[in-house]
Short mmCIF file of C-alpha atoms in Angstrom, two decimals:
data_model
loop_
_atom_site.label_atom_id
_atom_site.label_comp_id
_atom_site.label_asym_id
_atom_site.label_seq_id
_atom_site.Cartn_x
_atom_site.Cartn_y
_atom_site.Cartn_z
CA MET A 80 -27.91 -41.02 -40.10
CA GLY A 81 -24.62 -39.93 -39.18
CA LEU A 82 -23.18 -36.92 -38.32
CA PHE A 83 -21.60 -36.69 -41.89
CA SER A 84 -24.40 -37.50 -43.73
CA LYS A 85 -26.72 -34.93 -41.53
CA ILE A 86 -24.20 -32.25 -42.70
CA LYS A 87 -23.96 -33.03 -46.05
CA ASN A 88 -27.44 -32.92 -46.57
CA MET A 89 -27.63 -29.71 -44.64
CA PHE A 90 -25.10 -27.23 -47.13
CA THR A 91 -26.37 -28.95 -50.41
CA HIS A 92 -30.09 -28.27 -49.21
CA GLU A 93 -28.72 -24.55 -48.62
CA GLU A 94 -27.24 -25.06 -51.89
CA LYS A 95 -30.22 -25.56 -53.64
CA LYS A 96 -32.18 -23.51 -51.63
CA VAL A 97 -29.99 -20.32 -52.72
CA GLU A 98 -30.23 -21.50 -56.39
CA THR A 99 -33.81 -21.95 -56.59
CA THR A 100 -34.68 -18.64 -55.02
CA THR A 101 -36.40 -15.97 -57.02
CA VAL A 102 -36.36 -12.48 -56.06
CA VAL A 103 -39.82 -10.59 -56.64
CA GLU A 104 -39.51 -7.24 -57.49
CA ASN A 105 -42.27 -4.60 -56.47
CA LYS A 106 -43.06 -3.17 -59.92
CA ASN A 107 -46.22 -0.81 -58.38
CA GLU A 108 -44.51 2.57 -57.73
CA ALA A 109 -45.88 5.38 -55.94
CA LYS A 110 -47.35 7.84 -57.57
CA ASP A 111 -46.14 11.39 -57.93
CA ASP A 112 -49.82 12.79 -57.11
CA PHE A 113 -49.83 10.93 -53.84
CA ASN A 114 -50.74 13.52 -50.77
CA SER A 115 -48.87 13.47 -47.37
CA ASP A 116 -51.43 11.32 -45.94
CA GLU A 117 -51.87 8.56 -48.91
CA ALA A 118 -48.63 8.17 -48.78
CA LYS A 119 -48.45 7.69 -44.62
CA ASP A 120 -51.77 5.06 -45.36
CA VAL A 121 -49.52 3.67 -47.59
CA ILE A 122 -46.33 3.30 -45.43
CA GLN A 123 -48.58 2.06 -42.71
CA GLY A 124 -50.23 -0.42 -44.36
CA ASN A 125 -47.69 -1.84 -45.90
CA LYS A 126 -45.42 -1.77 -42.24
CA ASN A 127 -45.98 -5.82 -41.94
CA VAL A 128 -45.64 -6.70 -44.98
CA LEU A 129 -41.91 -4.63 -45.40
CA ILE A 130 -41.02 -6.37 -42.16
CA LYS A 131 -41.58 -9.49 -43.29
CA GLN A 132 -39.45 -8.78 -46.55
CA LYS A 133 -36.40 -7.69 -44.79
CA LYS A 134 -36.65 -10.49 -42.68
CA GLU A 135 -36.92 -12.35 -46.04
CA GLU A 136 -34.03 -10.80 -47.45
CA GLU A 137 -31.58 -11.25 -44.55
CA LYS A 138 -32.71 -14.83 -44.64
CA GLU A 139 -32.43 -15.69 -48.14
CA GLN A 140 -28.21 -13.22 -47.90
CA GLU A 141 -27.86 -15.71 -44.83
CA ALA A 142 -27.82 -18.33 -46.87
CA LYS A 143 -26.24 -17.32 -49.60
CA ASN A 144 -23.30 -15.90 -47.68
CA LYS A 145 -23.06 -19.96 -46.11
CA VAL A 146 -22.84 -21.34 -49.51
CA GLU A 147 -20.16 -19.04 -50.46
CA SER A 148 -18.29 -20.15 -47.44
CA VAL A 149 -18.85 -23.51 -48.12
CA LYS A 150 -17.10 -23.19 -52.01
CA VAL A 151 -14.23 -21.90 -50.63
CA TYR A 152 -13.68 -24.52 -48.23
CA GLU A 153 -14.77 -27.45 -50.95
CA LYS A 154 -12.23 -25.51 -53.23
CA GLY A 155 -9.36 -25.00 -50.77
CA LEU A 156 -9.68 -29.02 -49.26
CA THR A 157 -9.18 -29.92 -52.77
CA LYS A 158 -6.10 -31.22 -52.36
CA SER A 159 -6.43 -32.95 -49.33
CA ARG A 160 -9.62 -34.54 -50.42
CA GLU A 161 -8.47 -35.68 -53.66
CA ASN A 162 -5.38 -37.09 -51.56
CA PHE A 163 -7.21 -38.44 -48.36
CA VAL A 164 -10.27 -39.53 -49.53
CA SER A 165 -9.19 -41.14 -52.81
CA LYS A 166 -6.88 -43.63 -50.47
CA LEU A 167 -10.22 -44.37 -48.32
CA ILE A 168 -12.40 -44.78 -51.57
CA ASN A 169 -9.35 -47.69 -52.75
CA LEU A 170 -8.70 -48.71 -49.14
CA THR A 171 -12.77 -49.54 -49.56
CA ASN A 172 -12.43 -51.07 -52.85
CA LYS A 173 -9.60 -53.38 -51.85
CA TYR A 174 -11.43 -55.03 -48.56
CA HIS A 175 -14.51 -57.23 -48.54
CA LYS A 176 -14.22 -58.01 -45.05
CA ILE A 177 -13.12 -56.12 -41.80
CA THR A 178 -10.18 -57.67 -40.91
CA GLU A 179 -6.64 -56.39 -39.57
CA ASP A 180 -4.94 -55.71 -42.18
CA TYR A 181 -7.78 -53.06 -43.12
CA PHE A 182 -7.33 -51.63 -39.77
CA GLU A 183 -3.08 -51.22 -40.28
CA GLU A 184 -3.68 -49.99 -43.90
CA LEU A 185 -6.48 -47.69 -42.89
CA GLU A 186 -4.20 -46.00 -39.65
CA GLU A 187 -1.21 -45.69 -42.26
CA ILE A 188 -3.62 -43.73 -44.30
CA LEU A 189 -4.51 -41.62 -41.22
CA ILE A 190 -0.84 -41.00 -40.17
CA MET A 191 0.10 -39.63 -43.72
CA ALA A 192 -2.65 -37.40 -43.75
CA ASP A 193 -0.87 -35.40 -40.45
CA ILE A 194 -3.92 -36.19 -38.17
CA GLY A 195 -1.15 -36.93 -35.82
CA VAL A 196 0.09 -40.40 -34.39
CA ASN A 197 -1.85 -39.90 -30.64
CA THR A 198 -5.42 -39.13 -32.40
CA VAL A 199 -5.06 -41.78 -34.72
CA MET A 200 -4.57 -44.66 -32.19
CA ASP A 201 -7.32 -43.06 -29.84
CA PHE A 202 -9.53 -42.91 -32.84
CA MET A 203 -8.36 -46.59 -34.18
CA ASP A 204 -9.31 -47.88 -30.34
CA ARG A 205 -12.71 -46.49 -30.68
CA LEU A 206 -13.20 -47.37 -34.61
CA ARG A 207 -12.31 -51.35 -33.40
CA LYS A 208 -14.93 -50.92 -30.33
CA ARG A 209 -17.30 -49.65 -32.68
CA VAL A 210 -17.24 -52.75 -35.29
CA LYS A 211 -17.11 -55.04 -32.30
CA ASN A 212 -20.38 -54.01 -30.64
CA GLU A 213 -21.86 -52.96 -33.78
CA LYS A 214 -21.06 -56.21 -35.24
CA ILE A 215 -20.58 -54.39 -38.75
CA GLU A 216 -18.69 -56.76 -41.46
CA ASP A 217 -19.11 -54.87 -44.43
CA VAL A 218 -16.26 -52.54 -45.03
CA SER A 219 -18.37 -49.73 -46.96
CA SER A 220 -20.55 -49.11 -44.05
CA LEU A 221 -17.41 -47.80 -42.11
CA ASN A 222 -17.16 -44.90 -44.07
CA GLU A 223 -19.38 -42.52 -42.59
CA ILE A 224 -18.56 -43.94 -39.38
CA ILE A 225 -14.79 -42.91 -39.94
CA VAL A 226 -15.64 -39.83 -40.59
CA ASP A 227 -18.40 -39.25 -37.72
CA GLU A 228 -15.63 -40.67 -35.28
CA LEU A 229 -12.99 -38.14 -36.39
CA PHE A 230 -15.61 -35.33 -35.93
CA ILE A 231 -16.36 -36.39 -32.50
CA ILE A 232 -12.63 -36.47 -31.44
CA TYR A 233 -12.21 -32.70 -32.52
CA VAL A 234 -15.03 -31.60 -30.89
CA ASN A 235 -14.47 -33.83 -28.21
CA ASP A 236 -17.88 -32.63 -25.65
CA GLU A 237 -16.42 -29.27 -25.43
CA VAL A 238 -18.11 -25.81 -26.62
CA ILE A 239 -15.82 -24.85 -29.45
CA VAL A 240 -15.46 -21.06 -29.85
CA ASN A 241 -13.98 -20.17 -32.89
CA LYS A 242 -14.56 -16.15 -32.40
CA ILE A 243 -13.23 -13.28 -31.28
CA ASN A 244 -13.44 -12.55 -28.17
CA TYR A 245 -14.44 -8.68 -28.02
CA ALA A 246 -13.86 -6.60 -25.56
CA ASN A 247 -17.27 -5.24 -23.77
CA ASN A 248 -15.69 -1.70 -23.63
CA GLY A 249 -12.63 0.25 -25.24
CA PRO A 250 -10.36 -1.21 -27.94
CA THR A 251 -10.31 -5.33 -28.35
CA VAL A 252 -6.16 -5.91 -28.58
CA VAL A 253 -5.57 -9.28 -30.87
CA LEU A 254 -2.28 -9.75 -30.48
CA PHE A 255 -0.24 -12.36 -32.77
CA VAL A 256 2.63 -14.63 -32.89
CA GLY A 257 4.32 -17.00 -35.09
CA VAL A 258 7.80 -17.65 -36.88
CA ASN A 259 8.73 -15.56 -39.59
CA GLY A 260 7.27 -16.82 -43.14
CA VAL A 261 3.61 -18.44 -42.12
CA GLY A 262 1.54 -16.01 -43.30
CA LYS A 263 1.28 -13.87 -41.00
CA THR A 264 0.94 -10.08 -41.73
CA THR A 265 -0.90 -11.46 -44.57
CA THR A 266 -3.52 -12.70 -41.87
CA ILE A 267 -3.78 -9.24 -39.92
CA ALA A 268 -4.33 -7.56 -43.15
CA LYS A 269 -7.11 -9.68 -44.24
CA LEU A 270 -8.11 -9.93 -41.27
CA ALA A 271 -8.52 -6.02 -41.02
CA ASP A 272 -10.32 -5.92 -43.68
CA LYS A 273 -13.09 -8.41 -42.45
CA ILE A 274 -13.08 -6.49 -39.42
CA LYS A 275 -13.63 -3.72 -41.58
CA ASN A 276 -16.40 -4.73 -43.16
CA GLU A 277 -18.37 -5.70 -40.01
CA GLY A 278 -18.53 -1.81 -39.70
CA LYS A 279 -15.54 -1.68 -36.53
CA SER A 280 -12.29 0.48 -37.02
CA VAL A 281 -8.74 -0.99 -36.91
CA LEU A 282 -5.59 -0.04 -36.19
CA LEU A 283 -2.58 -2.27 -37.17
CA VAL A 284 0.68 -1.66 -35.04
CA ALA A 285 3.98 -3.14 -36.43
CA GLY A 286 5.18 -4.83 -33.20
CA ASP A 287 7.80 -6.85 -35.31
CA THR A 288 10.77 -3.96 -35.63
CA PHE A 289 13.47 -7.17 -35.88
CA ARG A 290 12.60 -8.63 -39.44
CA ALA A 291 13.89 -5.63 -41.94
CA GLY A 292 11.00 -4.62 -43.95
CA ALA A 293 8.27 -5.82 -41.81
CA THR A 294 6.84 -2.27 -40.73
CA LYS A 295 6.44 -1.35 -44.05
CA GLN A 296 5.15 -4.00 -45.45
CA LEU A 297 2.37 -3.92 -42.44
CA GLU A 298 2.25 0.07 -43.19
CA GLU A 299 1.34 -0.66 -47.15
CA TRP A 300 -1.24 -3.56 -46.00
CA ALA A 301 -2.88 -0.81 -43.53
CA GLN A 302 -3.44 1.51 -46.47
CA ARG A 303 -4.70 -0.85 -49.22
CA VAL A 304 -7.50 -2.24 -46.57
CA GLY A 305 -8.15 1.32 -44.96
CA ALA A 306 -6.53 0.79 -41.05
CA ALA A 307 -5.21 3.01 -38.96
CA PHE A 308 -1.55 1.93 -38.37
CA THR A 309 1.37 2.75 -35.91
CA GLY A 310 5.35 1.73 -36.12
CA ALA A 311 8.54 3.09 -35.79
CA TYR A 312 11.90 2.53 -36.91
CA GLU A 313 13.71 -0.72 -37.46
CA GLY A 314 15.14 -1.80 -34.20
CA ALA A 315 12.72 -0.02 -32.29
CA ASP A 316 12.02 -1.42 -28.54
CA PRO A 317 8.61 -3.33 -29.39
CA ALA A 318 6.95 -3.00 -26.30
CA SER A 319 7.09 0.98 -27.00
CA VAL A 320 6.09 0.92 -30.19
CA ILE A 321 2.85 -0.82 -28.66
CA TYR A 322 2.40 1.32 -25.93
CA ASP A 323 2.36 4.17 -28.53
CA GLY A 324 -0.42 2.06 -30.67
CA ILE A 325 -2.49 1.07 -27.61
CA ASN A 326 -3.19 4.71 -26.61
CA LYS A 327 -3.68 5.83 -30.62
CA ALA A 328 -6.48 3.48 -30.30
CA LYS A 329 -7.69 4.94 -26.69
CA ASN A 330 -7.43 8.46 -28.19
CA GLU A 331 -8.97 8.20 -31.01
CA ASN A 332 -11.88 5.19 -29.88
CA ILE A 333 -10.53 2.49 -32.18
CA ASP A 334 -12.40 -0.75 -31.71
CA VAL A 335 -10.07 -3.30 -32.43
CA VAL A 336 -6.21 -3.83 -32.06
CA LEU A 337 -4.27 -6.22 -34.42
CA ILE A 338 -0.49 -6.46 -33.41
CA ASP A 339 2.34 -8.22 -35.43
CA THR A 340 4.98 -9.27 -33.60
CA ALA A 341 8.65 -10.67 -33.81
CA GLY A 342 9.18 -14.79 -34.69
CA ARG A 343 12.54 -15.36 -33.42
CA LEU A 344 11.76 -18.72 -31.91
CA GLN A 345 15.17 -19.60 -32.44
CA ASN A 346 16.35 -17.48 -29.68
CA LYS A 347 13.09 -18.72 -27.38
CA THR A 348 14.57 -16.83 -23.98
CA ASN A 349 14.54 -13.69 -25.42
CA LEU A 350 11.54 -13.95 -27.29
CA MET A 351 9.39 -15.52 -24.04
CA ASN A 352 10.61 -12.00 -22.18
CA GLU A 353 9.59 -9.61 -25.05
CA LEU A 354 6.09 -11.36 -25.21
CA GLU A 355 6.14 -10.83 -21.41
CA LYS A 356 7.41 -7.13 -21.28
CA ILE A 357 4.56 -6.70 -24.54
CA ASN A 358 1.81 -8.79 -22.52
CA ARG A 359 2.60 -6.42 -19.43
CA VAL A 360 2.57 -2.91 -21.38
CA ILE A 361 -0.56 -3.63 -23.62
CA GLY A 362 -2.12 -5.52 -19.33
CA LYS A 363 -1.43 -1.96 -17.95
CA LEU A 364 -3.52 0.23 -20.58
CA ILE A 365 -6.31 -1.47 -20.95
CA GLU A 366 -7.70 -3.97 -18.31
CA GLY A 367 -7.52 -7.47 -19.21
CA ALA A 368 -5.81 -7.07 -22.80
CA PRO A 369 -4.78 -8.70 -25.12
CA HIS A 370 -8.16 -10.29 -25.23
CA GLU A 371 -6.70 -12.80 -27.79
CA THR A 372 -3.21 -13.71 -28.69
CA LEU A 373 -3.54 -16.09 -32.08
CA LEU A 374 -0.82 -18.39 -32.70
CA VAL A 375 -0.51 -17.91 -37.14
CA ILE A 376 0.96 -21.57 -39.02
CA ASP A 377 1.54 -22.58 -42.15
CA ALA A 378 -0.46 -25.92 -43.17
CA THR A 379 2.27 -27.41 -45.69
CA THR A 380 4.97 -27.47 -42.30
CA GLY A 381 3.08 -30.53 -40.94
CA GLN A 382 4.66 -31.98 -37.57
CA ASN A 383 7.10 -29.18 -37.60
CA GLY A 384 3.87 -26.50 -37.39
CA ILE A 385 3.02 -28.80 -34.55
CA SER A 386 5.94 -28.08 -32.70
CA GLN A 387 5.89 -24.68 -33.15
CA ALA A 388 2.50 -24.77 -31.29
CA LYS A 389 3.94 -26.25 -28.14
CA SER A 390 6.65 -24.04 -28.19
CA PHE A 391 4.49 -21.23 -28.21
CA GLN A 392 2.23 -22.65 -25.76
CA GLU A 393 5.67 -22.57 -23.10
CA ILE A 394 5.84 -19.25 -23.89
CA THR A 395 3.07 -17.37 -23.72
CA ASN A 396 -0.71 -18.27 -23.66
CA ILE A 397 -2.31 -18.81 -26.94
CA THR A 398 -5.96 -18.52 -27.18
CA GLY A 399 -6.76 -19.68 -30.59
CA ILE A 400 -4.87 -20.84 -34.03
CA VAL A 401 -4.87 -19.42 -37.52
CA LEU A 402 -3.69 -22.00 -40.17
CA THR A 403 -2.80 -20.61 -43.57
CA LYS A 404 -1.88 -22.18 -46.53
CA LEU A 405 -4.48 -25.20 -46.37
CA ASP A 406 -5.04 -25.25 -50.06
CA GLY A 407 -1.14 -25.74 -50.56
CA THR A 408 -0.97 -29.14 -48.42
CA ALA A 409 -2.44 -32.30 -49.44
CA LYS A 410 -2.23 -33.20 -45.42
CA GLY A 411 -5.61 -31.40 -44.13
CA GLY A 412 -5.85 -33.60 -41.44
CA ILE A 413 -3.66 -31.31 -39.44
CA VAL A 414 -6.15 -29.55 -38.45
CA LEU A 415 -6.83 -32.39 -36.09
CA ALA A 416 -3.23 -33.00 -34.90
CA ILE A 417 -2.73 -29.30 -33.82
CA LYS A 418 -5.93 -29.57 -31.39
CA GLU A 419 -5.29 -32.82 -30.21
CA ALA A 420 -1.94 -32.03 -29.48
CA VAL A 421 -2.24 -28.85 -28.02
CA GLY A 422 -5.65 -28.36 -26.84
CA ILE A 423 -6.20 -25.13 -28.44
CA PRO A 424 -9.26 -24.41 -30.88
CA VAL A 425 -7.81 -23.43 -34.88
CA LYS A 426 -9.97 -20.23 -35.38
CA TYR A 427 -9.35 -19.21 -38.61
CA ILE A 428 -7.91 -20.96 -41.54
CA GLY A 429 -6.80 -19.37 -45.02
CA LEU A 430 -7.96 -21.21 -47.81
CA GLY A 431 -6.15 -19.51 -50.90
CA GLU A 432 -4.52 -16.06 -51.78
CA THR A 433 -7.22 -13.48 -51.98
CA LYS A 434 -9.64 -11.71 -48.33
CA ASP A 435 -11.86 -13.81 -48.82
CA ASP A 436 -9.86 -17.61 -48.73
CA LEU A 437 -9.87 -16.26 -45.05
CA GLN A 438 -12.42 -18.16 -43.20
CA VAL A 439 -13.10 -18.45 -39.85
CA PHE A 440 -12.48 -22.39 -38.64
CA ASP A 441 -16.19 -24.32 -39.17
CA ILE A 442 -15.71 -27.78 -37.54
CA GLU A 443 -18.89 -28.92 -40.29
CA LYS A 444 -17.69 -26.88 -43.30
CA TYR A 445 -14.34 -28.74 -42.51
CA VAL A 446 -15.30 -31.71 -42.73
CA TYR A 447 -18.02 -31.64 -45.26
CA GLY A 448 -15.16 -30.06 -47.88
CA LEU A 449 -12.45 -32.85 -46.88
CA PHE A 450 -15.19 -36.21 -47.34
CA LYS A 451 -17.85 -34.66 -49.60
CA ASP A 452 -16.56 -36.78 -52.54
CA MET A 453 -16.38 -40.27 -50.35
CA MET A 454 -19.93 -40.48 -49.85
#
């Protein structure tokens, strides 16, 4: 059984398990005439049962959350799946045997899916070797191998970290960078909502004092999600605003600080100087901060998004990528291309408009959502 079959079986099994789970209610309520000693005996006697029941409920909720998350991936990757997978299926139906013409058409399909030329070349070399070494002749048997090899290329024997690097003490500072129009402010708001639901306090800092209306927009989002806010007037020094925000977080014991920044990539020198100053200010106030610098990229921009990633990587230390609007493109392969181009993991992906559509990136869910109709 290949990697994809194992992933598919895991998610379909979880979905069936959630569907068939029934909640059994305990209708035997304690009687009003119990005295305190009898009540204590009942509680003590059922302690182990209650603990076991709680663990089972937690496991059940975890399974439900996983299924819901997988469904978000499935829905959000519909365009990519229908475009990419349909071409692969048509290619399989066209050829009965593996030929050089088959390889060339497969290569073109992968490149058109925005997987990236270098990734595709590496992938094709690996595929050809497997076909030769394993003496594979039947085209249909290659489908699962194609998915497995794409998965392996992304992971690349690395430990993929897709979670926020929270500070052990004091506020965790997350800096957001990216050009205007990629959904940076909305992403900050959605992530703030997620973090608040984890029981942590959040402060949003409007470090983009250049774009008209940016501060007001972030302030409105802060009010909607119930987060604290720090901002200033348009044209104010961003480092000064962030200085005030960090001090507010320290004084009020706020857990997480999410900082918006300007996206003037066309003036790379000024942006680099600005980000250097911001990083110095943050580092002086909190040692080791910022703990994360997340680059937000619009998936619908394709190869232009990869160029942005390379440019920002030259400017500042990027620790993770947020890929927005993935539901709006038929070229979902950009996830693989970005990882190959800059070596930075995708930490979050945007798969729709609602707050729940911002998902922690999971390569297994991504592979399943993209290829589930193929086999």
